[in-house]
Coordinates of C-alpha atoms in Angstrom, one line a residue:
Chain K
A1 CA -16.6 -12.8 0.5
Q2 CA -13.7 -11.6 2.0
S3 CA -14.1 -8.8 4.7
V4 CA -12.1 -7.4 7.4
T5 CA -13.5 -6.3 11.5
Q6 CA -11.8 -3.9 13.8
L7 CA -13.9 -4.8 17.0
D8 CA -13.4 -1.6 18.5
S9 CA -14.2 1.7 16.9
Q10 CA -12.2 3.9 19.8
V11 CA -10.1 2.6 22.5
P12 CA -9.0 5.7 25.1
V13 CA -5.7 4.9 27.0
F14 CA -3.7 6.9 29.6
E15 CA -0.1 7.1 28.1
E16 CA 2.2 4.7 28.9
A17 CA -0.3 2.2 29.9
P18 CA -0.7 -0.8 26.9
V19 CA -3.0 -1.0 24.4
E20 CA -4.3 -3.4 21.9
L21 CA -6.5 -3.1 18.9
R22 CA -8.5 -6.1 18.1
C23 CA -8.3 -7.2 14.4
N24 CA -10.7 -10.3 12.7
Y25 CA -10.6 -11.0 8.9
S26 CA -13.0 -13.6 6.5
S27 CA -11.5 -15.5 4.0
S28 CA -11.8 -18.3 2.3
V29 CA -7.9 -18.0 1.6
S30 CA -5.0 -17.4 2.7
V31 CA -3.9 -13.9 3.3
Y32 CA -1.7 -10.7 4.0
L33 CA -2.3 -8.9 6.5
F34 CA -0.7 -5.2 7.0
W35 CA -1.5 -2.2 10.0
Y36 CA -2.0 1.1 8.7
V37 CA -1.6 4.3 11.3
Q38 CA -3.4 7.2 9.9
Y39 CA -2.6 10.5 11.9
P40 CA -4.4 13.9 11.2
N41 CA -4.7 15.6 7.7
Q42 CA -2.3 12.8 6.6
G43 CA -2.5 9.6 4.7
L44 CA -2.0 6.4 5.7
Q45 CA 1.1 5.0 7.0
L46 CA 2.4 0.9 7.2
L47 CA 3.4 0.0 10.7
L48 CA 3.7 -3.8 9.7
K49 CA 2.8 -6.3 7.6
Y50 CA 2.5 -10.3 8.1
L51 CA 3.1 -11.8 5.1
S52 CA 4.8 -15.2 6.2
G53 CA 7.5 -17.0 8.5
S54 CA 7.0 -15.8 11.9
T55 CA 3.5 -15.0 13.5
L56 CA 5.1 -12.6 15.8
V57 CA 5.1 -9.0 13.6
K58 CA 7.5 -6.4 15.0
G59 CA 6.8 -2.9 13.4
I60 CA 7.5 0.9 13.3
N61 CA 6.7 3.0 16.7
G62 CA 7.1 0.1 19.3
F63 CA 4.1 -1.7 17.2
E64 CA 4.0 -5.5 17.2
A65 CA 1.3 -8.1 15.8
E66 CA 0.6 -12.1 16.0
F67 CA -1.3 -13.6 13.3
N68 CA -3.5 -16.4 14.7
K69 CA -4.6 -18.2 12.1
S70 CA -7.1 -20.6 14.1
Q71 CA -9.0 -17.2 15.5
T72 CA -8.3 -15.3 12.2
S73 CA -6.7 -12.7 14.1
F74 CA -4.0 -10.1 14.1
H75 CA -4.3 -8.2 16.6
L76 CA -1.8 -4.9 17.0
R77 CA -0.2 -4.0 20.7
K78 CA 2.1 -1.7 21.9
P79 CA 3.2 -2.1 25.6
S80 CA 3.3 1.5 26.3
V81 CA 1.6 4.3 24.3
H82 CA 2.2 8.2 24.0
I83 CA 0.6 11.0 23.6
S84 CA 2.2 11.2 19.8
D85 CA 0.6 7.6 19.3
T86 CA -3.3 9.2 19.1
A87 CA -4.0 8.6 15.4
E88 CA -6.2 6.3 13.3
Y89 CA -5.8 2.3 12.8
F90 CA -6.5 0.5 9.9
C91 CA -5.9 -3.3 9.9
A92 CA -6.2 -4.5 6.2
V93 CA -5.5 -7.6 4.1
I94 CA -4.7 -8.7 0.3
L95 CA -5.5 -12.0 -0.9
N96 CA -2.8 -14.7 -1.4
T97 CA -3.5 -14.9 -4.9
G98 CA -1.6 -12.5 -6.8
G99 CA -3.9 -9.7 -6.9
F100 CA -3.9 -6.1 -5.7
K101 CA -6.9 -5.7 -4.3
T102 CA -6.5 -4.4 -0.4
I103 CA -9.6 -4.5 2.1
F104 CA -9.5 -2.2 5.0
G105 CA -11.3 -2.3 8.3
A106 CA -12.7 1.1 9.1
G107 CA -10.8 1.7 11.7
T108 CA -9.9 2.2 15.4
R109 CA -9.2 5.2 17.0
L110 CA -6.6 5.3 19.5
F111 CA -7.0 8.6 22.0
V112 CA -4.3 8.5 24.5
K113 CA -4.3 10.8 27.6
A114 CA -2.2 12.3 29.6
Chain C
E1 CA 7.0 13.3 3.6
T2 CA 6.1 10.5 1.5
G3 CA 6.8 10.4 -1.7
V4 CA 3.9 10.8 -3.0
T5 CA 1.8 14.1 -3.6
Q6 CA -1.3 15.0 -4.3
T7 CA -3.6 18.0 -5.8
P8 CA -5.5 19.5 -5.1
R9 CA -5.8 19.6 -1.3
H10 CA -9.3 20.4 -1.1
L11 CA -11.7 20.6 -3.8
V12 CA -15.2 22.2 -3.8
M13 CA -17.1 21.5 -6.7
G14 CA -20.8 21.2 -8.4
M15 CA -22.6 19.0 -9.6
T16 CA -22.3 19.9 -12.9
N17 CA -18.6 20.7 -13.1
K18 CA -15.7 19.1 -14.7
K19 CA -12.8 18.9 -12.8
S20 CA -9.5 16.8 -11.6
L21 CA -7.4 15.0 -9.1
K22 CA -3.7 14.6 -9.7
C23 CA -1.3 12.3 -8.2
E24 CA 2.4 12.0 -8.6
Q25 CA 5.4 9.6 -7.0
H26 CA 8.8 10.2 -6.5
L27 CA 10.0 7.1 -5.1
G28 CA 10.2 4.5 -8.8
H29 CA 7.5 2.6 -8.7
N30 CA 5.1 0.8 -11.1
A31 CA 1.8 0.5 -9.3
M32 CA -0.6 3.3 -8.0
Y33 CA -4.0 3.2 -6.8
W34 CA -6.8 5.3 -6.0
Y35 CA -8.9 5.0 -2.7
K36 CA -11.8 6.8 -1.2
Q37 CA -12.1 7.5 2.2
S38 CA -15.5 8.3 3.2
A39 CA -16.5 9.1 6.8
K40 CA -17.4 6.1 9.1
K41 CA -16.7 4.0 6.7
P42 CA -14.0 1.2 6.0
L43 CA -11.3 2.5 3.2
E44 CA -12.3 1.8 -0.5
L45 CA -9.9 0.9 -3.3
M46 CA -11.6 2.0 -6.0
F47 CA -9.1 1.7 -8.9
V48 CA -5.1 0.1 -9.5
Y49 CA -2.6 1.0 -12.3
S50 CA 0.1 -1.6 -12.8
L51 CA 3.3 -1.0 -15.1
E52 CA 0.8 2.0 -16.7
E53 CA -2.3 -0.5 -17.2
R54 CA -5.2 -0.8 -15.1
V55 CA -5.3 -3.8 -12.9
E56 CA -8.1 -3.3 -10.5
N57 CA -11.4 -1.5 -11.4
N58 CA -13.6 -2.2 -8.2
S59 CA -17.1 -1.0 -9.2
V60 CA -16.5 1.9 -9.7
P61 CA -19.6 4.7 -11.1
S62 CA -18.3 5.9 -14.7
R63 CA -18.6 9.6 -13.4
F64 CA -15.2 8.5 -12.0
S65 CA -12.3 8.8 -15.2
P66 CA -9.0 7.2 -13.9
E67 CA -5.8 7.9 -16.1
C68 CA -2.0 6.3 -15.7
P69 CA -0.3 8.6 -18.5
N70 CA 3.2 6.9 -17.1
S71 CA 4.3 4.9 -13.6
S72 CA 4.8 8.6 -11.9
H73 CA 1.6 9.9 -12.5
L74 CA -2.2 9.6 -11.5
F75 CA -5.2 11.0 -12.3
L76 CA -9.1 11.0 -11.2
H77 CA -11.5 12.9 -13.0
L78 CA -14.8 13.8 -12.1
H79 CA -18.1 14.8 -13.4
T80 CA -21.6 15.1 -13.1
L81 CA -20.7 14.1 -9.3
Q82 CA -23.3 13.6 -6.4
P83 CA -23.3 14.7 -3.2
E84 CA -22.4 11.7 -1.7
D85 CA -19.2 11.3 -4.1
S86 CA -17.9 13.9 -1.1
A87 CA -15.1 12.3 0.9
L88 CA -11.0 12.2 1.1
Y89 CA -9.6 10.6 -2.2
L90 CA -5.9 8.8 -1.1
C91 CA -3.3 8.0 -3.6
A92 CA -1.0 5.5 -3.0
S93 CA 1.9 3.8 -4.6
S94 CA 4.2 0.3 -4.3
Q95 CA 6.5 -1.7 -6.2
A96 CA 4.5 -3.9 -8.2
P97 CA 6.1 -7.7 -7.8
A98 CA 4.5 -10.8 -9.2
S99 CA 3.3 -11.7 -6.1
G100 CA 0.7 -8.8 -6.4
G101 CA 0.0 -5.9 -4.3
T102 CA 2.1 -7.0 -0.8
D103 CA 4.5 -4.3 -1.3
T104 CA 4.1 -1.5 1.1
Q105 CA 1.8 1.0 -0.2
Y106 CA 3.0 4.5 0.7
F107 CA 0.1 7.3 0.4
G108 CA -0.5 10.9 -0.1
P109 CA -2.2 13.5 2.1
G110 CA -5.7 12.9 -0.2
T111 CA -7.7 15.4 -1.9
R112 CA -11.1 16.6 0.3
L113 CA -13.8 16.7 -2.2
T114 CA -17.0 18.5 -1.3
V115 CA -19.9 17.9 -3.8
L116 CA -22.5 20.9 -3.4

């Protein structure tokens, strides 16, 4: 069965510091990979996605992620965070079999401190 | 504002009530989704409709009944719910290419449901 593991439930970081949110997945078939962000009292918003091609993917708000097939990881990074980046971040996969089923990780709460 | 609206935003109901959640998308998409978001648990996909046909039914109890009358509207009918059904219910929409759900999903703000 497929699964997504976000290794940190909470990540506190100071403003302007770099951050990495970790995501690992398990699947017997190829997958497409996504990162979503959820701000308080809002739905999810796509940050970036990997479908094919370059393994380094750039998204909105200065975030990027790198797909590592050998380590089955898709970690999210930002070189300098802002207070406004405080939110919940979700990693997700869709199987490369033409379906619609999205499997989400449990989320990582990023808390940016002044 | 994502182009996906959900009503009501908050709902409190007893276990014997019948209620419905409504989702509307103004993006011209042809796939719509219902998710359940519970505290401390991953987001759970409940149902997916593509071109008004149900294409995913993720082992959801029959007390949840989806309806997709057209590509812009999606309903979730609720009856005889349990307290453990209390959660945030999120609706999303996307384009539905032949490759499946790889297009970006746009989420509504959710309906916070409390079952007493």
